[in-house]
Every structure is written in structure tokens, then in C-alpha cells.
Amino acid sequence: MDTMLNDSDEIENTVPPFKPASTLESWSSFEDHFTKYKKKYNLKFRVRSSVKTALHNSTHQDQMPTEFEWTQKIYRCTHGVSQKSRSKGHRNRQTRYKKCKARLTAVVKKVAVNEYELTIQNQHHTHSHRTSSTQAASYLTPKTLPLDDQDREDVKTLADARVSSTTNFLNDRIGCKVTPQQTRNLIRSIMGQDSGEDRLKDMLHALRQLEGSDVQVIQDQMDMTCGIVMQTKVQKMMFERWGETLAMDFTHNTNNLGYHLGSLVVTTATGRGFPVVDFISLDEQATTISTILEYFKEKNSRWQDVKTVVIDKDFTEWRVLQTAFPKATILLCQFHAITYWKKVMKRSVYRLNVSQQEVLLKLMVKLLYSSTKTAYEARHLVLKRYCLENKRQAIFAYFEKNWDPCRGMWSNFARGKHFTAGNTTTNRIESNWKQLKLLLGLKTRIDKTIAGLLQHQIMITHQIISEIEKLHASSRMPKTIPRFLREVAGRLSAKVLMTVKKEWECFVNVMPSAVAARSEDSCSTWKVYCYNQKFLCHDSDGTCNCLFYKSNHLPCRHLMHVADKGLGFDALPMNAIHNRWSSFAALAIRDDLVAAADKLRSVVRLSKLKLPKERLLDDNDEVASTSHHKSPKQVAYVRLRRNERANHVVLSSGEKYSYAKAMLEPLLQHLSGLPSSEFYSELKAWKETVDMGLRKGGPRSTEAGTSDGIVEFQTRCEVDMLEDFDPMDAMEAADLMQAMEVANSEDFARSDNGSDDEDTTPTQLATAEEHPGGVEPEAEGKTSGQDGEHLRDGLTTDVSPPPSERQVDIINVPKPKGRGKARATTK
């Protein structure tokens, strides 16, 4: 420190002394004059010591009037008061201490009978430092910055911007130099005044006021919010337009409270996924998911039109979806099927070497990409023979028990007969999670998570609309589009057109030897014979019974052959494009989508601004001050009750921490407000109580650990499925799928492509001995949480929720764990 003070010792900066122009009859009058003096000469003083009037009167005979709270205050220049550094590192930091001797003492003095005033004594006005405006700016704190209410609201708006940008804004607004650290302190001070729970309530209440938006709050019997479901008008329009096939998945690490984020995603006309409902929940148990889906069905009358739902290898989701959508077919993500099969082969119980694993993986992939039942049975026989010859019957027995019974979920010959919009995997929803997490960051607050979901909706909606408008405002280069596809190319997005072009390449390379004949039964029906296979095509409605058309509803090579050879068209007609993929049909709802998405911006702003809790005005509202005021819409409310066999509800570690902290928080506040003399004695008493309680609960610690084993197992299992895999395995699985799709496309007509309509094993729930899609008992962490011995969930609706002006105020989210002391970084 001495080396840092060498230069300051040579400075002698004498400023005019503090001489008030009028008599100081009160401490408030003194503060007004002293503040003007400090601001005029860029000074900052600290109260070094003071004497209360009550203390003075109790120890002195000359009594002072109680109108003065203090009898004296000693002020020292801030550069003359040393303070121990709170830094834990070794980096040299600036220090204010410069051995400045400037000081003054304000004393209450009797000037006449019953007349007292403040006088200045012991004043020293020579400073050992510069007194410039730049130096004075460093004295400013979040409370002393010259900002009005509007300025602070603007800082809230810029809270997510770069600190340097916000600093430049403050410099221009208040006209003084503000450091980046002062800006950070200001943002932390302003944003810390509103809790994430309060902002969440404001946002959900405001979202409910928007036309077409619905919100449901799910709470347990301990009044803890365990789920929130949201659906906006944009999402309802997307589902009504493109909701034939869905993808469902959960993700984690999107907020600091441990809520799991889930969505149902549709595939739009541009080929991009869009979430049609968002929900957060503390768990992924069957009762919670079932409650969410029932609310979704209640608000969307076209839920019965859902044909397929693609999921990962989650037994709980499969069971609930089968009940919620009885007419839909539940399909397994093929990427998860391959990666999980690779994981199973590495188990020591099967004793497979590397070469055997590679062979079994290739056989499994061939089973997965079998396009006919005959091909599947032939490859199944090859797998059985290989396992028998190499004495690996154990892995084949596992396959027969867990995979073969549900082959309709993952093998192409069965799942290809259902419309999936090309979704063989959950890649679209995984891509949606990636973009959302990039927008949110890691471990964000719960209110910012909800705001991020709405902002993500706005962004995707405008991107989809922009791509549709671009198709009508411009045309593609002729050299990039085959002549045969030029008429339909203007109606298809770039991604969908790429899929049709691949099918056109197969038509050019594979179909020259095919024969098309008109059916005798109907003039619009054609029979296409290709490589000993027969396909039925209808030229009027543009349909075919091949797997490609059934799963994509896009013109296949057989329809192209009929149009070219059978009907003699030079180009594929426009009626071959289904309205689902037509950009012209999507253009009809463009204006409604944009208007509904833009209304969400006012709700997103609530995560930054402190606005009054009022209803958002609709466009058809005439004047806000009209005498007739509609009552605000309330969120839906449902209560889940956990019916336990034990005496107490089985809680997760996070729930236990939240409840314990809520109970002890009043005690902590009481202790923090005590004087130091009382604090240590009372803390010692509580320490003895805590020690006694820990000793009393010690012998039962082992039993507690075993009783909560299932909950701990659930917690370990409630992670993203891909986190259990080696990243290299995941990349190899993706490359293998891509290679097999290319090979399958080239071999589609020559080998085993067909339209056989043999009866396949229906998609049904397995028994306790049969676990589909590789989901075995040891991997069913979430299943045990729904109907195991220790935890059973029942659903009851609370018809009379707690009375409140806003029903959303019943939300009670768990509190995040404290981060503790920051780690000291040394260099």
C-alpha cells in the first residue's frame, strides 16, 4: 500500500472551508448545506463517529434538547479512512486511502437560553488527493446516482444488454462518468427488488388476459406449485393447422429451481418444428403428465385428429400418451433406439467383444430399416442364427423380450404406414431445446424461463412467416430446380423441396423399367409395377400406398411415374402437393399469426419492467377509463394429491430443502436483526439445540437413506437420456442412421420395398415382464415414481382455491439453493 501512496503524499489540494450562509438549527438543515458543499467541490465525507443525544444526556449534566438526534458528528474525508480489504485474491486493486487529513466536527452548542444551534469545529480543509468530477463520479452508489424513476425503468429494459452499452446509456442520460462496476451494482440493485415468483405471477396473469391464451397451475397438497401449463393463441393456430403428428420430450437445466421443461412439437409447412404447448413440472410422473395432457385436450378440440406421437425411450410417457390419445400411434425415436442398443451391448452380462458388438449393431440397424414384414422376419432369423452360432443367446433373449414385441414402434415396415411428416427421430424437438437453451443461458430464473419461451415463440413465428413470404416474393434459380418439379417448387419450402428432389432422383435412376397401367375398377387409379412390387396410385387426389407417401404425404416416385409415363405430363401437377405442405395455404393465416405473436411482446416485457398488475387491453377495447370494466380472466387451477402408504409424503431432496428453509427462514431473519451482544448468546443456544437434534436423528440416518432410495433413484434417472451415452457413440449413431437412410433410399425398389399390408403387432403396453424399446426395470426410474410401493399419485380437483384477486397468486415455487461464498481466484 505504501508504494501506491507515494504519489498522493505530494499532493496538497486546499479547498474552501465549509461555512454555511445561515444558522444551522437542525441536522436536516446541516445535511442540506453540507451536501451542496460536497457536490460543489467534488468531495465525499464519512461519519467516523457520533454521539446520540440520549446517550449524552444519560452521562452528562448539561442536557441537550431531544429535538437534536445527535449531539455531535465527526466527519472524515473518505480518502483518510482506512478499511481492511475484503478481497481474497492477490491482484492489486485501487484503494481510496491516501492519508487525507481533511475533517470537521458538527457539534450542538448552546448559544443562548433555550437556544441551540449546530457549529463547525476542528475543520481541516486541505486534501491529499485531486477533487475532480471524474474522482467524484467514483463515489456514486446505486442509491446516490442521479436517476429518476423513468431512468431506472429504462435500466430494467437494458438489463439483458451488455454492461458497456448500459454504461454508455447512463453516461449520456445523467451526464457524469459511470464505471462498469457501478452499472453492475445498479442493475443488481434494481432487479433484485422484485422476486422471480412475483414476476412469474404477473407474467402468467397478463398472458391469461390475451385472447386465446390459457394457463393452468398445478399444485400439490402442500401448496407447492409442481406444474404450469401454457398455450398461446399462436400455438393453438399451429396445432389446428399442422397437428396431425406430434413429438414429445422433456429437457432439464433451464431454470434455477429444478423444474423440468416439456413441449409438444408439430412440424410446420416449412419443415421446422414449433411447440404447440409448453409446460414445466417438478417431476415427470404419470399423474403430472396426464393432468397436462387432459388440459391440452380440453383447450384443443382437434386433439382427436392426432395420428402419431414420437417419443424417446420413456415408458411413462408411452403409457400416458396411449391413454390420452387412444386413436394415435406412439412411435419410438430411431436415434434413441440405436444409441440405447449400443449401450445394452456394452453390459458385462452379455460378454460381447468389439467385433460382435459391431455385427449386432449392423443387424439391429437392418431390422430397424426393414421396409416390409418379410424383410424384417428374414433379418430376425439372421440375428437369431448369429447369436446361436456364437453362443450369445442371452442378448437374443433380451431382444425377444423387450424389442420384438413392440417392433411396430421402431421398425420402418410398420411405423412407415403412419403419417409422421418425416419424423423418424425427436431431432426437431431436440433442436428446439438447443435454440431455447442458447436463448435462456444456464440456470436462469423461473420468470426469465417463461419469458424466454414466449420470446422463442415470437422468433420462430416470424422466421416461418418470413420464409413463406420469401417463397411468394422471389423465385428460385431455374438451374437448381429440375424441369419436372418447377410447377410445384413454388409451393414448397427449401427443406421440403429437398426431400421431394431426393425422391425425384430415385424416380430418374430407378423407375425407367417400371410399368404403369390404369386400373379396370377406376379410371383415376393406377397400378405401378416395379421390381416385382405393385403400388396403387390415385392421380386425382395424388395418393399412393407406398411407405414414403404414407409417412410424408409428399409426391413419391410412383406418382411421378404416373404423371410422366401414364398421363404424359411434362411437369408434376400442383394437385400432387398436399395442402399441409403448401405455402399458399399457409399464407392464409399469416396475418393472424403475426398479430397473435406481437401481442406476446407485452408479456415478455414484464420480466424486465415493473408494471402495475392490470389487465392488458385488447385491440377491441375502446377506452381504458370506461365505466364498464370486465373482470380479469383467471388461470385454471388443479390440485394433485399424493396418497402415501407411509405416514408422510415421500419428498425429493430439493423439496425437503425448500420446506426446511421456509420453516427456518423466520429464525434466520430474527437472528440477523439482533445486536451483536445478544446475537452470540442466542446463536450459542440455538447451536446447542441443533447439535442435540442431530445427535437424536443420527441413529435413523441409515433408515432414512434406505427409505428414500426410490426417490434418489428417480432423481438420478431424471436426466436427459443422451447424457448416459458417450458423445462418440451418439455421433456414430447419427452417422450410421444417415448412411442407412441413403442406402435404404437407393435400395428401396430393388430389394424389399413394398406395400404389403400384413397385420403387424399393434402398439400396446407391455406386461410387467416385457419392457418396450429397451426400457428395462432398472431404467424405469420415473415409472417407479408413479405406481411403486412407496408413492402413488391421485388426482383431485380443488373446486375452491384460496380466495384472491388474482388466482395466479396461489403460485408458490421452491426457493433455489444458496450459492454460498464465492471462490477466491488467484493469479
Short mmCIF file of N, CA and C in Angstrom, two decimals, residues 31-120:
data_model
loop_
_atom_site.label_atom_id
_atom_site.label_comp_id
_atom_site.label_asym_id
_atom_site.label_seq_id
_atom_site.Cartn_x
_atom_site.Cartn_y
_atom_site.Cartn_z
N GLU A 31 -27.44 18.89 6.85
CA GLU A 31 -27.22 17.95 5.75
C GLU A 31 -27.47 18.62 4.40
N ASP A 32 -28.45 19.50 4.32
CA ASP A 32 -28.72 20.18 3.05
C ASP A 32 -27.53 21.06 2.66
N HIS A 33 -27.03 21.84 3.57
CA HIS A 33 -25.89 22.72 3.26
C HIS A 33 -24.63 21.90 2.99
N PHE A 34 -24.41 20.85 3.75
CA PHE A 34 -23.19 20.05 3.60
C PHE A 34 -23.21 19.27 2.28
N THR A 35 -24.38 18.83 1.87
CA THR A 35 -24.50 18.11 0.59
C THR A 35 -24.17 19.03 -0.57
N LYS A 36 -24.67 20.26 -0.51
CA LYS A 36 -24.34 21.22 -1.58
C LYS A 36 -22.85 21.54 -1.60
N TYR A 37 -22.25 21.63 -0.43
CA TYR A 37 -20.81 21.91 -0.35
C TYR A 37 -20.00 20.76 -0.96
N LYS A 38 -20.35 19.52 -0.64
CA LYS A 38 -19.62 18.37 -1.17
C LYS A 38 -19.81 18.26 -2.69
N LYS A 39 -21.00 18.53 -3.18
CA LYS A 39 -21.24 18.43 -4.61
C LYS A 39 -20.50 19.53 -5.37
N LYS A 40 -20.42 20.72 -4.77
CA LYS A 40 -19.76 21.85 -5.44
C LYS A 40 -18.27 21.59 -5.60
N TYR A 41 -17.63 21.00 -4.57
CA TYR A 41 -16.18 20.81 -4.61
C TYR A 41 -15.77 19.34 -4.82
N ASN A 42 -16.73 18.50 -5.25
CA ASN A 42 -16.44 17.09 -5.58
C ASN A 42 -15.79 16.36 -4.41
N LEU A 43 -16.43 16.42 -3.26
CA LEU A 43 -15.89 15.82 -2.05
C LEU A 43 -16.82 14.72 -1.55
N LYS A 44 -16.24 13.86 -0.72
CA LYS A 44 -17.05 12.83 -0.08
C LYS A 44 -16.52 12.62 1.34
N PHE A 45 -17.40 12.76 2.32
CA PHE A 45 -17.05 12.60 3.73
C PHE A 45 -17.83 11.42 4.31
N ARG A 46 -17.22 10.82 5.31
CA ARG A 46 -17.86 9.73 6.04
C ARG A 46 -18.00 10.12 7.50
N VAL A 47 -19.07 9.65 8.14
CA VAL A 47 -19.24 9.86 9.57
C VAL A 47 -18.35 8.85 10.29
N ARG A 48 -17.32 9.38 10.91
CA ARG A 48 -16.38 8.49 11.59
C ARG A 48 -16.89 8.08 12.97
N SER A 49 -17.50 9.01 13.69
CA SER A 49 -18.07 8.70 15.00
C SER A 49 -19.19 9.70 15.28
N SER A 50 -20.09 9.32 16.15
CA SER A 50 -21.22 10.18 16.51
C SER A 50 -21.67 9.85 17.91
N VAL A 51 -22.37 10.81 18.55
CA VAL A 51 -22.88 10.63 19.91
C VAL A 51 -24.37 10.92 19.89
N LYS A 52 -25.16 9.96 20.29
CA LYS A 52 -26.60 10.14 20.39
C LYS A 52 -26.94 11.09 21.55
N THR A 53 -27.98 11.87 21.36
CA THR A 53 -28.41 12.80 22.41
C THR A 53 -28.85 12.06 23.66
N ALA A 54 -29.53 10.94 23.48
CA ALA A 54 -29.98 10.18 24.66
C ALA A 54 -28.80 9.66 25.46
N LEU A 55 -27.76 9.20 24.76
CA LEU A 55 -26.58 8.73 25.48
C LEU A 55 -25.86 9.89 26.17
N HIS A 56 -25.78 11.04 25.52
CA HIS A 56 -25.13 12.20 26.11
C HIS A 56 -25.87 12.66 27.38
N ASN A 57 -27.18 12.72 27.31
CA ASN A 57 -27.96 13.18 28.46
C ASN A 57 -27.87 12.23 29.65
N SER A 58 -27.62 10.91 29.33
CA SER A 58 -27.53 9.95 30.43
C SER A 58 -26.18 9.98 31.13
N THR A 59 -25.19 10.62 30.53
CA THR A 59 -23.83 10.63 31.12
C THR A 59 -23.32 12.03 31.42
N HIS A 60 -24.05 13.09 31.08
CA HIS A 60 -23.59 14.46 31.30
C HIS A 60 -24.67 15.24 32.07
N GLN A 61 -24.19 16.25 32.78
CA GLN A 61 -25.14 17.10 33.50
C GLN A 61 -25.78 18.13 32.60
N ASP A 62 -25.03 18.66 31.64
CA ASP A 62 -25.61 19.63 30.72
C ASP A 62 -26.47 18.89 29.70
N GLN A 63 -27.74 19.01 29.84
CA GLN A 63 -28.67 18.28 28.99
C GLN A 63 -28.88 19.02 27.65
N MET A 64 -28.97 18.23 26.60
CA MET A 64 -29.22 18.74 25.26
C MET A 64 -30.66 18.47 24.87
N PRO A 65 -31.25 19.35 24.07
CA PRO A 65 -32.65 19.13 23.66
C PRO A 65 -32.78 17.87 22.79
N THR A 66 -33.85 17.15 23.02
CA THR A 66 -34.07 15.90 22.27
C THR A 66 -34.47 16.13 20.82
N GLU A 67 -34.73 17.39 20.45
CA GLU A 67 -35.03 17.66 19.04
C GLU A 67 -33.84 17.32 18.15
N PHE A 68 -32.65 17.42 18.73
CA PHE A 68 -31.44 17.02 18.00
C PHE A 68 -31.17 15.54 18.30
N GLU A 69 -31.14 14.71 17.29
CA GLU A 69 -30.93 13.28 17.49
C GLU A 69 -29.52 12.98 17.95
N TRP A 70 -28.56 13.76 17.46
CA TRP A 70 -27.17 13.59 17.86
C TRP A 70 -26.65 14.91 18.47
N THR A 71 -25.71 14.76 19.36
CA THR A 71 -25.07 15.96 19.90
C THR A 71 -23.84 16.35 19.10
N GLN A 72 -23.21 15.36 18.45
CA GLN A 72 -22.09 15.70 17.59
C GLN A 72 -21.83 14.57 16.59
N LYS A 73 -21.21 14.95 15.48
CA LYS A 73 -20.78 14.01 14.47
C LYS A 73 -19.40 14.43 13.98
N ILE A 74 -18.51 13.46 13.85
CA ILE A 74 -17.17 13.72 13.33
C ILE A 74 -17.11 13.19 11.90
N TYR A 75 -16.84 14.06 10.94
CA TYR A 75 -16.76 13.70 9.53
C TYR A 75 -15.29 13.65 9.11
N ARG A 76 -14.93 12.59 8.40
CA ARG A 76 -13.59 12.45 7.85
C ARG A 76 -13.70 12.23 6.35
N CYS A 77 -12.72 12.77 5.63
CA CYS A 77 -12.70 12.54 4.18
C CYS A 77 -12.58 11.05 3.90
N THR A 78 -13.28 10.57 2.88
CA THR A 78 -13.26 9.14 2.58
C THR A 78 -11.87 8.63 2.23
N HIS A 79 -10.98 9.54 1.77
CA HIS A 79 -9.61 9.13 1.46
C HIS A 79 -8.71 9.14 2.69
N GLY A 80 -9.25 9.46 3.84
CA GLY A 80 -8.47 9.46 5.07
C GLY A 80 -8.90 8.39 6.04
N VAL A 81 -9.79 7.50 5.62
CA VAL A 81 -10.28 6.43 6.48
C VAL A 81 -9.84 5.10 5.88
N SER A 82 -9.05 4.37 6.61
CA SER A 82 -8.56 3.07 6.13
C SER A 82 -9.59 1.99 6.46
N GLN A 83 -9.65 0.98 5.58
CA GLN A 83 -10.59 -0.12 5.76
C GLN A 83 -9.93 -1.38 5.21
N LYS A 84 -10.04 -2.45 5.96
CA LYS A 84 -9.42 -3.70 5.54
C LYS A 84 -10.08 -4.21 4.27
N SER A 85 -9.23 -4.65 3.34
CA SER A 85 -9.75 -5.12 2.05
C SER A 85 -10.53 -6.41 2.23
N ARG A 86 -11.64 -6.52 1.51
CA ARG A 86 -12.45 -7.73 1.54
C ARG A 86 -12.08 -8.70 0.43
N SER A 87 -11.10 -8.36 -0.37
CA SER A 87 -10.68 -9.21 -1.47
C SER A 87 -9.93 -10.43 -0.95
N LYS A 88 -10.15 -11.57 -1.57
CA LYS A 88 -9.48 -12.81 -1.20
C LYS A 88 -8.33 -13.14 -2.15
N GLY A 89 -8.18 -12.42 -3.25
CA GLY A 89 -7.15 -12.73 -4.22
C GLY A 89 -5.89 -11.92 -4.00
N HIS A 90 -4.93 -12.06 -4.92
CA HIS A 90 -3.64 -11.39 -4.82
C HIS A 90 -3.51 -10.23 -5.81
N ARG A 91 -4.55 -9.96 -6.55
CA ARG A 91 -4.47 -8.89 -7.54
C ARG A 91 -4.51 -7.53 -6.83
N ASN A 92 -3.66 -6.61 -7.28
CA ASN A 92 -3.66 -5.26 -6.72
C ASN A 92 -4.91 -4.52 -7.17
N ARG A 93 -5.58 -3.91 -6.23
CA ARG A 93 -6.79 -3.17 -6.53
C ARG A 93 -6.67 -1.75 -6.03
N GLN A 94 -7.49 -0.88 -6.60
CA GLN A 94 -7.45 0.51 -6.19
C GLN A 94 -7.94 0.65 -4.74
N THR A 95 -7.34 1.58 -4.02
CA THR A 95 -7.77 1.86 -2.66
C THR A 95 -7.98 3.36 -2.49
N ARG A 96 -8.98 3.71 -1.71
CA ARG A 96 -9.28 5.14 -1.52
C ARG A 96 -8.34 5.79 -0.49
N TYR A 97 -7.76 5.00 0.35
CA TYR A 97 -6.97 5.57 1.45
C TYR A 97 -5.71 6.25 0.93
N LYS A 98 -5.60 7.57 1.16
CA LYS A 98 -4.44 8.36 0.73
C LYS A 98 -3.92 9.26 1.85
N LYS A 99 -4.15 8.89 3.08
CA LYS A 99 -3.69 9.64 4.25
C LYS A 99 -4.19 11.07 4.25
N CYS A 100 -5.43 11.26 3.79
CA CYS A 100 -6.00 12.61 3.77
C CYS A 100 -6.39 13.03 5.19
N LYS A 101 -6.04 14.26 5.57
CA LYS A 101 -6.28 14.76 6.91
C LYS A 101 -7.53 15.63 7.01
N ALA A 102 -8.25 15.79 5.90
CA ALA A 102 -9.42 16.67 5.92
C ALA A 102 -10.49 16.10 6.84
N ARG A 103 -11.06 17.00 7.65
CA ARG A 103 -12.07 16.57 8.61
C ARG A 103 -12.84 17.78 9.13
N LEU A 104 -13.95 17.52 9.80
CA LEU A 104 -14.68 18.56 10.53
C LEU A 104 -15.58 17.88 11.54
N THR A 105 -15.99 18.65 12.54
CA THR A 105 -16.87 18.14 13.58
C THR A 105 -18.07 19.07 13.70
N ALA A 106 -19.25 18.49 13.60
CA ALA A 106 -20.51 19.24 13.78
C ALA A 106 -21.00 18.99 15.19
N VAL A 107 -21.14 20.08 15.98
CA VAL A 107 -21.49 19.96 17.40
C VAL A 107 -22.69 20.84 17.70
N VAL A 108 -23.59 20.30 18.53
CA VAL A 108 -24.74 21.08 19.01
C VAL A 108 -24.25 21.97 20.16
N LYS A 109 -24.43 23.27 20.04
CA LYS A 109 -23.89 24.21 21.03
C LYS A 109 -25.00 25.16 21.50
N LYS A 110 -24.95 25.47 22.77
CA LYS A 110 -25.93 26.39 23.34
C LYS A 110 -25.45 27.82 23.11
N VAL A 111 -26.25 28.62 22.45
CA VAL A 111 -25.88 29.99 22.12
C VAL A 111 -26.61 31.00 22.99
N ALA A 112 -27.72 30.61 23.59
CA ALA A 112 -28.50 31.49 24.47
C ALA A 112 -29.40 30.60 25.32
N VAL A 113 -30.19 31.25 26.15
CA VAL A 113 -31.08 30.47 26.99
C VAL A 113 -32.12 29.78 26.10
N ASN A 114 -32.13 28.45 26.21
CA ASN A 114 -33.07 27.63 25.43
C ASN A 114 -32.88 27.81 23.92
N GLU A 115 -31.71 28.22 23.51
CA GLU A 115 -31.42 28.33 22.07
C GLU A 115 -30.16 27.53 21.76
N TYR A 116 -30.29 26.64 20.80
CA TYR A 116 -29.18 25.77 20.42
C TYR A 116 -29.04 25.79 18.90
N GLU A 117 -27.84 25.61 18.45
CA GLU A 117 -27.58 25.53 17.02
C GLU A 117 -26.33 24.66 16.79
N LEU A 118 -26.16 24.25 15.51
CA LEU A 118 -25.01 23.43 15.13
C LEU A 118 -23.85 24.33 14.72
N THR A 119 -22.68 24.01 15.25
CA THR A 119 -21.48 24.76 14.88
C THR A 119 -20.43 23.80 14.33
N ILE A 120 -19.50 24.34 13.53
CA ILE A 120 -18.46 23.55 12.89
C ILE A 120 -17.15 23.79 13.66
#
